[in-house]
Short mmCIF file of C-alpha atoms and ligand atoms in Angstrom, two decimals:
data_model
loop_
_atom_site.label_atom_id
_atom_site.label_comp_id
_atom_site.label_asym_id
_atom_site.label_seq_id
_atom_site.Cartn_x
_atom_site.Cartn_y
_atom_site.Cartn_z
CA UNK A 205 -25.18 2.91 -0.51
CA UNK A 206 -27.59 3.79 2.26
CA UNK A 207 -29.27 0.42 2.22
CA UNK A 208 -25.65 -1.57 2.32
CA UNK A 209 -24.44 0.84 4.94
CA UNK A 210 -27.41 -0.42 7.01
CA UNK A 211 -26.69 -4.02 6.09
CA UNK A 212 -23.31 -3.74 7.45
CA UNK A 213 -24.26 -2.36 10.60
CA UNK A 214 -26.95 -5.06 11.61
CA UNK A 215 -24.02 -7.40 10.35
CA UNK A 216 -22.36 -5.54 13.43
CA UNK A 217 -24.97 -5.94 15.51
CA UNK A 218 -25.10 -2.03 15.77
CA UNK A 219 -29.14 -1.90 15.77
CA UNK A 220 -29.42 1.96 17.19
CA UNK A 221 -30.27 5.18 14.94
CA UNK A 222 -28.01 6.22 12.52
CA UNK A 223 -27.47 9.54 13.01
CA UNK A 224 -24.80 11.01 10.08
CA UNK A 225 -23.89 9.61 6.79
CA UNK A 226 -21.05 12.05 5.04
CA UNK A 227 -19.03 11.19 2.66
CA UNK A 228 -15.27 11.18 2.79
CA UNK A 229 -13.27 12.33 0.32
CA UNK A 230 -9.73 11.35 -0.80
CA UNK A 231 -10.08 7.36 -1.70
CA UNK A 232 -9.38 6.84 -5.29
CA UNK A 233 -11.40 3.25 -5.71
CA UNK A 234 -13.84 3.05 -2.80
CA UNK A 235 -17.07 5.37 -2.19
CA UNK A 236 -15.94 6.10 1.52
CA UNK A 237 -18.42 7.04 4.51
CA UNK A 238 -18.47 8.63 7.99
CA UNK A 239 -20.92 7.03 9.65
CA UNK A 240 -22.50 7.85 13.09
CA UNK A 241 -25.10 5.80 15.35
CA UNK A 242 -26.11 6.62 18.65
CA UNK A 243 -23.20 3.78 19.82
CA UNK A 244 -20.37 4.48 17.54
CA UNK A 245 -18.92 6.01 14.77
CA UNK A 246 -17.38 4.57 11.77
CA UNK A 247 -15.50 4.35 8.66
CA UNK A 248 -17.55 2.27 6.40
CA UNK A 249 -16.57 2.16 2.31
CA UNK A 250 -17.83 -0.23 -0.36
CA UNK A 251 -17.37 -1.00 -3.86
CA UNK A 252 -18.80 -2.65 -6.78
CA UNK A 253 -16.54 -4.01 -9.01
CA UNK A 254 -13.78 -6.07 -6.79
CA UNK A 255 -13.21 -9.32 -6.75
CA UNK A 256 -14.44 -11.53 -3.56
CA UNK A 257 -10.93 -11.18 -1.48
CA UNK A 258 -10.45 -7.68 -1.78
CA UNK A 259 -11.52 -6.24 1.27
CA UNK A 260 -10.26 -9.96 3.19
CA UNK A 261 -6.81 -8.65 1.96
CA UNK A 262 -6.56 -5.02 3.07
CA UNK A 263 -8.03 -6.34 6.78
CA UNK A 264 -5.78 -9.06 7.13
CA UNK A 265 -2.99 -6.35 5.96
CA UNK A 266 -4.31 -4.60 8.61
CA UNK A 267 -4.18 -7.29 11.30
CA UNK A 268 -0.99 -8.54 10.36
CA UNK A 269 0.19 -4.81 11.21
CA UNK A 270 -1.49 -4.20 14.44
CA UNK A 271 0.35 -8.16 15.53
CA UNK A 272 3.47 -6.16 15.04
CA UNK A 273 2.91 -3.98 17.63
CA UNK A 274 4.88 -0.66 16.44
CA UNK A 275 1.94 1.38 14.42
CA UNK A 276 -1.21 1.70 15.05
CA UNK A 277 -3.96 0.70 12.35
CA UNK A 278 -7.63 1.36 12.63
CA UNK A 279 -9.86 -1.98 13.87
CA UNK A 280 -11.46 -3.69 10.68
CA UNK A 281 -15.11 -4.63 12.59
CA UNK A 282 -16.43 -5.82 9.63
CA UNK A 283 -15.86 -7.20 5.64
CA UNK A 284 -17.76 -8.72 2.92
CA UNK A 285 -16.46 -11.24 0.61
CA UNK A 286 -18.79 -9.95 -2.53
CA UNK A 287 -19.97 -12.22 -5.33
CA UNK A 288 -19.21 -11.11 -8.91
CA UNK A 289 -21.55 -7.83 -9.44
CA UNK A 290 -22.53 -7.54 -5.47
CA UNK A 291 -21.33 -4.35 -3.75
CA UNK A 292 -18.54 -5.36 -0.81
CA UNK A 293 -17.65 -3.41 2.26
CA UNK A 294 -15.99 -2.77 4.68
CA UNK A 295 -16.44 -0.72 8.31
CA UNK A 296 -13.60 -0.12 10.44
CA UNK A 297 -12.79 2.20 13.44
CA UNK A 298 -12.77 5.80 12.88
CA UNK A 299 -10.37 7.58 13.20
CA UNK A 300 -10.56 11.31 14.15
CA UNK A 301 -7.65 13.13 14.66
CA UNK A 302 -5.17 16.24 12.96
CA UNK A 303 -1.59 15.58 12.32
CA UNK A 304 0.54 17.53 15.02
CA UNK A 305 4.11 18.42 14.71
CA UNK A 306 5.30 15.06 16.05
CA UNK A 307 3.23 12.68 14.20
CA UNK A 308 5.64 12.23 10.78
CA UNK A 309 8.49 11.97 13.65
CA UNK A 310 6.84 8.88 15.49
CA UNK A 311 5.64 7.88 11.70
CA UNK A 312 9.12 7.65 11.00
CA UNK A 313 10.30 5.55 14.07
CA UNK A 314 7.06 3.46 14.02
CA UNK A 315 7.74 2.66 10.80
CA UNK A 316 11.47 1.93 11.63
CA UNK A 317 9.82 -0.44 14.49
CA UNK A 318 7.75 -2.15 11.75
CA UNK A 319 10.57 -2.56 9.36
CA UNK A 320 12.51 -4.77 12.29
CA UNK A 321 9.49 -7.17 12.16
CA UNK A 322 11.35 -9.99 9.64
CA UNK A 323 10.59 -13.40 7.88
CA UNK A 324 12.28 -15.81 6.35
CA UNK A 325 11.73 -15.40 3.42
CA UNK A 326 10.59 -13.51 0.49
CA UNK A 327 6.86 -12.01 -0.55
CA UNK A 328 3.66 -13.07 1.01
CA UNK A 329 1.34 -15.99 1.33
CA UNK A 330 -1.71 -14.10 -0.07
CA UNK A 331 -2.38 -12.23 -3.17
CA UNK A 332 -3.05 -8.74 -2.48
CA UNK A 333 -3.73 -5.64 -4.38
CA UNK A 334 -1.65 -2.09 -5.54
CA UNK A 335 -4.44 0.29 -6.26
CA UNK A 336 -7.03 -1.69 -8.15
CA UNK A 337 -4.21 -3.93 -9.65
CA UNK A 338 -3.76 -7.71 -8.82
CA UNK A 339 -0.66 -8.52 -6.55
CA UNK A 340 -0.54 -11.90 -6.74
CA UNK A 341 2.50 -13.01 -4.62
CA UNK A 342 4.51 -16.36 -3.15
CA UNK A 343 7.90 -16.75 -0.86
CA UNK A 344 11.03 -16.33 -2.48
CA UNK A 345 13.98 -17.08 -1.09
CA UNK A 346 15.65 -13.94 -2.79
CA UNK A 347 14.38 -10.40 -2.82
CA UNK A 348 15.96 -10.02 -6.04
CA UNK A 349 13.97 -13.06 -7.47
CA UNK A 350 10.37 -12.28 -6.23
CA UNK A 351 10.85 -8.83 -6.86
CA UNK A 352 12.36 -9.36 -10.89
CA UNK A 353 9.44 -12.05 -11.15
CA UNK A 354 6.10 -10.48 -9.10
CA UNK A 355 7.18 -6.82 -9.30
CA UNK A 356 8.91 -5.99 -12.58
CA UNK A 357 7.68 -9.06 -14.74
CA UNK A 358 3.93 -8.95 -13.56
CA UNK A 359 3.58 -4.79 -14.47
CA UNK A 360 5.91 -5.37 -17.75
CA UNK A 361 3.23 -8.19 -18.69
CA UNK A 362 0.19 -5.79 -18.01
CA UNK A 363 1.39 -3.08 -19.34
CA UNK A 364 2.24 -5.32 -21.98
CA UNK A 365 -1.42 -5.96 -22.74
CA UNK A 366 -2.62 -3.12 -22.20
CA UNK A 367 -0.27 -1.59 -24.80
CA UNK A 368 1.58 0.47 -23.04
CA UNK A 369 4.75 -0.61 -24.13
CA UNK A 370 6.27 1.53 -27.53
CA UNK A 371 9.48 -1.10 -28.40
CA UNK A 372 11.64 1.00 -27.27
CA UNK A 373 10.47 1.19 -23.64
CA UNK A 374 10.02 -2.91 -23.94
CA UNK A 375 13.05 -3.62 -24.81
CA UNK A 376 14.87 -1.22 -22.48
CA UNK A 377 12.72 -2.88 -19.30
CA UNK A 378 13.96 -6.20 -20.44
CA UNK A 379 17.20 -5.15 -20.36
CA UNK A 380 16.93 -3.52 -16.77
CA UNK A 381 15.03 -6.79 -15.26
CA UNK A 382 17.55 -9.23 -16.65
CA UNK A 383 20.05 -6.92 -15.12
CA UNK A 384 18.72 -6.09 -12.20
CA UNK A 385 21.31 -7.92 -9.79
CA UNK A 386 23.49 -5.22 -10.85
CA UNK A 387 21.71 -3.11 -8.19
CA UNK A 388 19.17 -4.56 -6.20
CA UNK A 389 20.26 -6.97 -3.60
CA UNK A 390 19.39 -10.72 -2.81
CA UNK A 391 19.09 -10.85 0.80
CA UNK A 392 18.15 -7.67 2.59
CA UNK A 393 16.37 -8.13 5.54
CA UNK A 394 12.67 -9.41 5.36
CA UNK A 395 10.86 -6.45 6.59
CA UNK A 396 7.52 -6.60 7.21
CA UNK A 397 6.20 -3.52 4.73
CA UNK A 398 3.26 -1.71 4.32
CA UNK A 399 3.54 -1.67 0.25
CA UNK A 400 1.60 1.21 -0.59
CA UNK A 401 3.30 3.88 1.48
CA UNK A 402 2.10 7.09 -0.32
CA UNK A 403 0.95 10.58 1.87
CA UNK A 404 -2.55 9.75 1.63
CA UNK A 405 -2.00 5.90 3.58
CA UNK A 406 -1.28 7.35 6.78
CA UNK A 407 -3.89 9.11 8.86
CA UNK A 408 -3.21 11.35 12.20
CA UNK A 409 -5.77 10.05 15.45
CA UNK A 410 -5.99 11.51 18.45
CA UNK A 411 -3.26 13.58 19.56
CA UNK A 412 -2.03 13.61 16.37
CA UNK A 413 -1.03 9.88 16.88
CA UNK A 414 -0.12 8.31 13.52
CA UNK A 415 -2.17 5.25 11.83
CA UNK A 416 -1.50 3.60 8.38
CA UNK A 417 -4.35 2.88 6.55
CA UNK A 418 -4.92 0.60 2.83
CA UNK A 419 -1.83 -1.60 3.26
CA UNK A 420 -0.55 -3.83 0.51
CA UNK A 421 1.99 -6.32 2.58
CA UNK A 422 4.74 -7.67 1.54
CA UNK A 423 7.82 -9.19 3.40
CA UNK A 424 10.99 -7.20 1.29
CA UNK A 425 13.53 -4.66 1.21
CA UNK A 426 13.11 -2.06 3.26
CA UNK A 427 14.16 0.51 1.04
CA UNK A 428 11.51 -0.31 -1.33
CA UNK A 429 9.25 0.99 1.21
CA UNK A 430 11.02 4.11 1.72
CA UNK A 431 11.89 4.92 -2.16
CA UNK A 432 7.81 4.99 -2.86
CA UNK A 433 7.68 7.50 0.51
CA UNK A 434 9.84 10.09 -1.59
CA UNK A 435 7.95 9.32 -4.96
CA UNK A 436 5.45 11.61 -4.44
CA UNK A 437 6.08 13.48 -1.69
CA UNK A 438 4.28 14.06 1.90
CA UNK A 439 6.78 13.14 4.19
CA UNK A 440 8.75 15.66 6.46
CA UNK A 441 12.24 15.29 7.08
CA UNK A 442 11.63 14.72 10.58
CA UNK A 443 9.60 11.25 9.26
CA UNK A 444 13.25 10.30 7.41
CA UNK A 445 15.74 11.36 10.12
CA UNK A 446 13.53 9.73 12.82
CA UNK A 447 13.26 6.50 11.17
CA UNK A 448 17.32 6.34 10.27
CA UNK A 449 18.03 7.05 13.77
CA UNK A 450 16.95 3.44 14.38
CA UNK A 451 17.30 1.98 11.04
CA UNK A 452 19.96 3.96 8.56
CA UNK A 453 19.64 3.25 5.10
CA UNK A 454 22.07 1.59 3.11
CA UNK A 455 25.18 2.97 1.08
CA UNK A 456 23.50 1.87 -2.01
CA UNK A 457 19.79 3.60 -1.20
CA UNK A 458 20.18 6.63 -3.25
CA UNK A 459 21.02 4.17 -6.49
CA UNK A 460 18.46 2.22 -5.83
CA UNK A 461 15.68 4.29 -5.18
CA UNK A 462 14.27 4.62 -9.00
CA UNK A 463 15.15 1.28 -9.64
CA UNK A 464 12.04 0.66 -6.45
CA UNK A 465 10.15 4.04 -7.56
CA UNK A 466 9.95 2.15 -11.30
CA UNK A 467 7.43 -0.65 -9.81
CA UNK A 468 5.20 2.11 -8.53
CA UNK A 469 5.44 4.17 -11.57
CA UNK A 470 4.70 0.95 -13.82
CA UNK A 471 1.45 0.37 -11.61
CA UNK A 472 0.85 4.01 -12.68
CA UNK A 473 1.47 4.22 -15.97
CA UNK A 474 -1.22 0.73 -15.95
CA UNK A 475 -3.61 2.34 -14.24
CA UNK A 476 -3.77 5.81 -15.71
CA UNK A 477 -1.80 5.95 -18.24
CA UNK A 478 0.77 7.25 -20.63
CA UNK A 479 1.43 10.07 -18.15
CA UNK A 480 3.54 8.26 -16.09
CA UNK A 481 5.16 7.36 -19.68
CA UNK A 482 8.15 9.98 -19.43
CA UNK A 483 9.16 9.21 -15.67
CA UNK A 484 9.22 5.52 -16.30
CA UNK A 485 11.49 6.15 -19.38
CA UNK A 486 13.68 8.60 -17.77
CA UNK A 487 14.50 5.50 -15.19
CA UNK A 488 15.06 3.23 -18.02
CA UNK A 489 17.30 5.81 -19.84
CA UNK A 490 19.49 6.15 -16.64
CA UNK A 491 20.42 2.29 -16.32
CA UNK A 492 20.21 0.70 -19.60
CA UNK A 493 20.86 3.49 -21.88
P1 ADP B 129 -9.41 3.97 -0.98
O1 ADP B 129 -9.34 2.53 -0.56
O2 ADP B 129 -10.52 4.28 -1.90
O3 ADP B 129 -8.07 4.53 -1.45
P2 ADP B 129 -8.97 4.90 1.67
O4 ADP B 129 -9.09 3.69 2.52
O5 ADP B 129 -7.60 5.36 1.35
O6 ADP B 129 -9.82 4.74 0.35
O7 ADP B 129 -9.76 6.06 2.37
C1 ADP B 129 -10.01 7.31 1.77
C2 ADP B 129 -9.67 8.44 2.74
O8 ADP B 129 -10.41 8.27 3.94
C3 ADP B 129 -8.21 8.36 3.16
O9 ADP B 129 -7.40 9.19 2.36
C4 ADP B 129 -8.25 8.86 4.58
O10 ADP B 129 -8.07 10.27 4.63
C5 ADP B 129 -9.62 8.55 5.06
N1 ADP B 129 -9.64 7.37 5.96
C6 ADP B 129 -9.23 6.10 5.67
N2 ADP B 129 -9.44 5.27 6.71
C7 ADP B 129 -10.00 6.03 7.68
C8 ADP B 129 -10.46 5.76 9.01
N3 ADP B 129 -10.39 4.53 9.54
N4 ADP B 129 -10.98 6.77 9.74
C9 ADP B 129 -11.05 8.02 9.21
N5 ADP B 129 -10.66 8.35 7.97
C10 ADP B 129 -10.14 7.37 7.21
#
């Protein structure tokens, strides 16, 4: 990694003396560095095995965040658009910083801020990733449609192949996408989301000031972004109540919150496994029986 962390910073014309290399812990598909010159310090992370856009994705992501204006997101400096087999990377800004007792707070109204940022449609332009897995994506003109077709349908498929699926969990998430206008709406607003909006994708700077980090955008309902936020935990209560007090959820939140916690738990259950078999089923049980 040594020799690609001094490729990328010649790329960025940073030709001074490398002082530190550590490594950061906590990324679950990137080696991740702290890297220090005598100019600047960075966070620099690469990877073998992803496909050429990878990196392109998560900085535009990042860029399309920082254009909003409501959160802040670390500069991307640098990426590589990798060849099959060539390590890719990617150096951004580091950030250095603890989380202080108002950071979830102005995570939660940030976030609120971000959420008022709308299209007019449906999806994204781009494909993008969740975890290691393929998002591909398009503009819908109904929430409900891109998010039966390029949520539901593309993990059922995978999982699918990757034989995941016992018949009776198949034919129960056929059920629940065919039915799925029984509970998830049309035409929400088109809030510009994060995607990935788990505790470890947000990062406290200085002054405890928050950042989100690893975004997977996508123009949807909001509460989709919120449901993952409670899947696994990490955010205060002051995060929630902050972020209602400028956008309150809907009536219908609390009903549809597994129905948005499935997609995540599908993209689970592909990556890692039959763990994430029970939870998924437990959904399923609840609204098709
Ligand atoms: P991966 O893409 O492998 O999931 P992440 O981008 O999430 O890796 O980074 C791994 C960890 O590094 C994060 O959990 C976070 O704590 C930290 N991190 C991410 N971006 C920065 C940054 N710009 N500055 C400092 N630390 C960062």
């Amino acid at each position: 990694m040594k020799q690609e962390i001094e490729r990328v910073l010649r790329k960025m014309n940073d030709l001074s003396t490398i002082e530190e290399i550590r490594q950061v812990v906590g990324g679950d598909i990137n080696e991740a560095f702290y890297v220090r010159t005598k100019e600047e310090q960075y966070f620099i992370k690469g990877n073998s095995g992803v496909p050429s856009h990878f990196f392109k994705a998560e900085s535009s992501g990042l860029q399309l965040i920082r254009d909003s204006h409501t959160i802040s997101v670390p500069r991307v400096y640098y990426y590589d658009e990798p060849q099959q087999g060539e390590i890719g990377m990617l150096a951004m800004e580091w950030i250095d910083g603890q989380e202080k007792t108002h950071t979830q707070e102005k995570l939660g109204r940030n976030l609120a801020l971000m959420h008022q940022q709308i299209s007019d449609r449906y999806g994204f332009s781009d494909p993008t990733f969740v975890g290691e897995l393929d998002q591909p994506n398009d503009w819908r003109d109904s929430w409900l449609d891109y998010y039966q077709d390029f949520r539901l349908n593309h993990q059922f498929n995978i999982a699918l192949e990757k034989g995941r699926l016992p018949e009776k969990r198949k034919i129960r998430l056929e059920k629940l996408i065919l039915n799925l206008e029984q509970w998830i709406p049309s035409s929400p607003a088109p809030s510009l989301l994060h995607g990935d909006l788990w505790g470890g994708n947000f990062i406290a700077g200085l002054e405890g000031e928050p950042f989100l980090v690893d975004p997977s955008i996508v123009y949807g309902d909001s509460a989709f972004e919120l449901a993952f936020t409670e899947l696994f935990g990490g955010f205060q209560s002051s995060f929630y109540e902050a972020y209602e007090e400028i956008s309150p959820l809907p009536k219908t939140y609390e009903e549809m919150k597994p129905l948005y916690q499935l997609f995540y738990l599908l993209v689970h259950l592909n990556i890692f496994g039959e763990s994430y078999g029970p939870p998924v089923d437990r959904i399923l049980k609840r609204y098709v029986g």
